[in-house]
């Protein structure tokens, strides 16, 4: 299993990258020597992202088997409908539970 790292941004977004935290940190640190404001990284899903080093909050080690799903940009229609159905079911169960416990 290759080493991966999660980059945490100040807006709460996370990106999972196929690199070690040390490698990512050195790429972000070299930004002062470069004239480019944004740094390019390739995500584990193959997409490319440009990151402003000034907005990085933390970088930590991750494992592909524990990959954060927030690195996925979009859900399929089926996944989105499954999520909505699960949320609706949970809300209905919560409402029934509250109604049964409120007097």
Coordinates of N, CA and C in Angstrom, one line a residue:
X1 N 0.8 -1.2 0.0 CA 0.0 0.0 0.0 C 0.9 1.2 0.0
X2 N 0.7 2.1 -0.9 CA 1.5 3.3 -1.0 C 1.1 4.3 0.1
X3 N 2.1 5.1 0.4 CA 1.9 6.1 1.5 C 1.1 7.3 0.9
X4 N 0.1 7.7 1.6 CA -0.7 8.9 1.2 C -0.8 9.9 2.3
X5 N -1.2 11.1 2.0 CA -1.3 12.1 3.0 C -2.6 12.9 2.7
X6 N -3.2 13.5 3.8 CA -4.4 14.3 3.7 C -3.9 15.7 3.9
X7 N -4.3 16.6 3.0 CA -4.1 18.0 3.2 C -5.4 18.7 3.7
X8 N -5.3 19.4 4.8 CA -6.5 20.0 5.4 C -6.4 21.5 5.0
X9 N -7.5 22.0 4.4 CA -7.5 23.4 4.1 C -8.3 24.3 5.1
X10 N -8.1 25.6 5.1 CA -8.7 26.5 6.1 C -10.2 26.5 5.9
X11 N -10.7 26.2 4.7 CA -12.2 26.2 4.5 C -12.8 24.8 4.9
X12 N -12.0 23.9 5.4 CA -12.6 22.6 5.9 C -12.5 21.5 4.8
X13 N -12.1 21.8 3.6 CA -12.0 20.8 2.5 C -10.7 20.0 2.8
X14 N -10.7 18.8 2.4 CA -9.5 17.9 2.5 C -9.2 17.3 1.1
X15 N -7.9 17.1 0.9 CA -7.5 16.5 -0.3 C -6.5 15.3 0.1
X16 N -6.7 14.1 -0.5 CA -5.9 13.0 -0.3 C -4.9 12.9 -1.4
X17 N -3.6 12.9 -1.1 CA -2.5 12.9 -2.1 C -1.6 11.7 -2.0
X18 N -1.1 11.2 -3.1 CA -0.2 10.1 -3.1 C 1.2 10.6 -2.9
X19 N 1.5 11.0 -1.7 CA 2.8 11.5 -1.3 C 2.9 11.4 0.2
X20 N 4.1 11.5 0.7 CA 4.3 11.6 2.2 C 4.0 13.0 2.7
X21 N 3.7 13.2 3.9 CA 3.5 14.5 4.5 C 4.8 15.4 4.3
X22 N 5.9 14.7 4.5 CA 7.2 15.5 4.4 C 7.4 16.0 3.0
X23 N 7.1 15.2 2.0 CA 7.2 15.6 0.6 C 6.3 16.8 0.3
X24 N 5.0 16.6 0.7 CA 4.0 17.7 0.5 C 4.5 19.0 1.2
X25 N 4.9 18.8 2.4 CA 5.4 20.0 3.2 C 6.5 20.7 2.5
X26 N 7.5 20.0 1.9 CA 8.6 20.6 1.2 C 8.1 21.3 -0.1
X27 N 7.1 20.7 -0.8 CA 6.6 21.3 -2.0 C 5.8 22.6 -1.6
X28 N 5.1 22.6 -0.5 CA 4.4 23.8 -0.1 C 5.4 24.9 0.4
X29 N 6.5 24.4 1.1 CA 7.5 25.4 1.6 C 8.3 26.0 0.5
X30 N 8.5 25.4 -0.6 CA 9.3 25.9 -1.7 C 8.5 27.0 -2.4
X31 N 7.3 27.3 -2.0 CA 6.5 28.3 -2.7 C 7.1 29.7 -2.6
X32 N 7.9 29.9 -1.5 CA 8.5 31.2 -1.4 C 9.5 31.5 -2.5
X33 N 10.1 30.4 -3.0 CA 11.2 30.5 -4.0 C 10.5 30.7 -5.4
X34 N 9.3 30.1 -5.6 CA 8.7 30.2 -6.9 C 7.8 31.4 -7.0
X35 N 7.6 31.8 -8.2 CA 6.7 32.9 -8.4 C 5.2 32.5 -8.5
X36 N 5.0 31.1 -8.6 CA 3.6 30.6 -8.7 C 3.0 30.7 -7.4
X37 N 1.8 31.2 -7.3 CA 1.0 31.3 -6.1 C 0.4 29.9 -5.7
X38 N 0.0 29.2 -6.7 CA -0.7 27.9 -6.5 C 0.2 26.7 -6.8
X39 N 0.1 25.7 -6.0 CA 0.9 24.4 -6.2 C 0.0 23.3 -6.7
X40 N 0.5 22.6 -7.7 CA -0.3 21.5 -8.3 C -0.1 20.2 -7.6
X41 N -1.1 19.5 -7.3 CA -1.0 18.1 -6.7 C -2.0 17.2 -7.4
X42 N -1.6 15.9 -7.5 CA -2.5 14.9 -8.1 C -3.2 14.1 -7.0
X43 N -4.5 14.1 -7.0 CA -5.2 13.4 -6.0 C -5.2 11.9 -6.2
X44 N -5.6 11.1 -5.2 CA -5.6 9.7 -5.4 C -6.6 9.2 -6.4
X45 N -7.6 10.0 -6.7 CA -8.6 9.7 -7.7 C -8.2 10.1 -9.1
X46 N -7.0 10.6 -9.2 CA -6.4 10.9 -10.5 C -6.6 12.4 -11.0
X47 N -7.5 13.1 -10.2 CA -7.7 14.5 -10.6 C -6.6 15.4 -10.1
X48 N -6.5 16.5 -10.7 CA -5.4 17.5 -10.4 C -6.1 18.6 -9.6
X49 N -5.4 19.1 -8.6 CA -5.9 20.2 -7.8 C -4.8 21.2 -7.6
X50 N -5.1 22.5 -7.6 CA -4.1 23.6 -7.3 C -4.4 24.1 -6.0
X51 N -3.4 24.2 -5.1 CA -3.5 24.6 -3.7 C -2.7 25.8 -3.4
X52 N -3.3 26.8 -2.7 CA -2.6 27.9 -2.3 C -2.0 27.6 -0.9
X53 N -0.7 27.5 -0.8 CA 0.0 27.1 0.5 C -0.4 27.9 1.7
X54 N -0.9 29.2 1.5 CA -1.3 30.0 2.6 C -2.6 29.5 3.3
X55 N -3.3 28.7 2.6 CA -4.6 28.2 3.1 C -4.5 26.8 3.7
X56 N -3.3 26.2 3.7 CA -3.2 24.8 4.3 C -3.1 24.9 5.8
X57 N -3.9 24.1 6.5 CA -3.9 24.1 7.9 C -3.1 23.0 8.5
X58 N -3.1 21.8 7.8 CA -2.4 20.7 8.3 C -2.2 19.7 7.2
X59 N -1.2 18.8 7.4 CA -0.9 17.7 6.5 C -0.6 16.5 7.4
X60 N -1.4 15.4 7.2 CA -1.2 14.2 8.0 C -1.1 13.0 7.2
X61 N -0.5 11.9 7.7 CA -0.4 10.6 7.1 C -1.7 10.0 7.0
X62 N -2.0 9.3 5.9 CA -3.2 8.6 5.8 C -2.9 7.2 5.1
X63 N -3.8 6.3 5.1 CA -3.7 5.0 4.4 C -4.8 5.0 3.4
X64 N -4.5 4.4 2.2 CA -5.6 4.3 1.2 C -6.8 3.6 1.7
X65 N -6.6 2.6 2.5 CA -7.8 1.8 3.0 C -8.6 2.7 3.9
X66 N -8.1 3.7 4.5 CA -8.8 4.6 5.4 C -9.1 6.0 4.7
X67 N -9.1 6.0 3.4 CA -9.2 7.3 2.7 C -10.5 8.0 3.0
X68 N -10.3 9.3 3.3 CA -11.4 10.2 3.6 C -12.3 10.4 2.3
X69 N -13.6 10.1 2.4 CA -14.5 10.2 1.3 C -14.7 11.7 0.9
X70 N -14.2 12.7 1.7 CA -14.4 14.0 1.3 C -13.5 14.4 0.1
X71 N -12.5 13.5 -0.2 CA -11.7 13.8 -1.4 C -12.5 13.5 -2.7
X72 N -13.6 12.8 -2.6 CA -14.4 12.6 -3.8 C -15.2 13.9 -4.1
X73 N -15.1 14.3 -5.3 CA -15.7 15.6 -5.7 C -17.3 15.4 -5.9
X74 N -17.7 14.3 -6.5 CA -19.1 14.1 -6.8 C -19.5 12.7 -6.6
X75 N -20.8 12.6 -6.2 CA -21.4 11.3 -6.0 C -22.2 10.9 -7.3
X76 N -22.3 9.7 -7.6 CA -23.2 9.3 -8.7 C -24.6 9.5 -8.3
X77 N -25.5 9.5 -9.2 CA -26.9 9.7 -8.9 C -27.5 8.7 -8.0
X78 N -27.0 7.4 -8.2 CA -27.5 6.3 -7.3 C -26.9 6.5 -5.9
X79 N -25.7 6.9 -5.7 CA -25.1 7.1 -4.4 C -25.8 8.3 -3.7
X80 N -26.1 9.3 -4.5 CA -26.8 10.5 -3.9 C -28.2 10.1 -3.4
X81 N -28.9 9.3 -4.2 CA -30.2 8.9 -3.8 C -30.2 8.0 -2.6
X82 N -29.2 7.1 -2.5 CA -29.1 6.2 -1.4 C -28.8 7.1 -0.1
X83 N -28.0 8.1 -0.3 CA -27.7 9.0 0.9 C -29.0 9.7 1.3
X84 N -29.7 10.2 0.4 CA -31.0 10.9 0.7 C -32.0 10.0 1.4
X85 N -32.1 8.8 0.8 CA -33.0 7.8 1.4 C -32.6 7.4 2.9
X86 N -31.3 7.3 3.1 CA -30.8 6.9 4.4 C -31.1 8.1 5.4
X87 N -30.9 9.3 4.9 CA -31.1 10.5 5.8 C -32.6 10.6 6.1
X88 N -33.5 10.4 5.1 CA -34.9 10.5 5.4 C -35.4 9.4 6.4
X89 N -34.9 8.2 6.2 CA -35.2 7.1 7.1 C -34.8 7.5 8.6
X90 N -33.6 8.0 8.7 CA -33.0 8.4 10.0 C -33.9 9.5 10.7
X91 N -34.3 10.5 9.8 CA -35.1 11.6 10.4 C -36.5 11.1 10.8
X92 N -37.1 10.2 10.1 CA -38.4 9.6 10.4 C -38.3 8.8 11.7
X93 N -37.2 8.0 11.9 CA -37.0 7.3 13.1 C -36.8 8.2 14.3
X94 N -36.1 9.3 14.1 CA -35.8 10.3 15.1 C -37.1 10.9 15.5
X95 N -38.0 11.3 14.6 CA -39.2 11.9 14.8 C -40.1 11.0 15.6
X96 N -40.2 9.7 15.2 CA -41.0 8.7 16.0 C -40.5 8.6 17.4
X97 N -39.2 8.6 17.6 CA -38.6 8.5 18.9 C -39.0 9.7 19.8
X98 N -38.9 10.9 19.2 CA -39.2 12.1 19.9 C -40.7 12.1 20.3
X99 N -41.6 11.7 19.3 CA -43.0 11.7 19.6 C -43.4 10.7 20.7
X100 N -42.7 9.6 20.7 CA -43.0 8.6 21.8 C -42.5 9.0 23.1
X101 N -41.5 9.9 23.2 CA -40.9 10.3 24.5 C -41.3 11.7 25.0
X102 N -42.1 12.4 24.2 CA -42.5 13.8 24.6 C -43.9 13.7 25.2
X103 N -44.2 14.3 26.3 CA -45.5 14.3 26.9 C -45.9 15.7 27.2

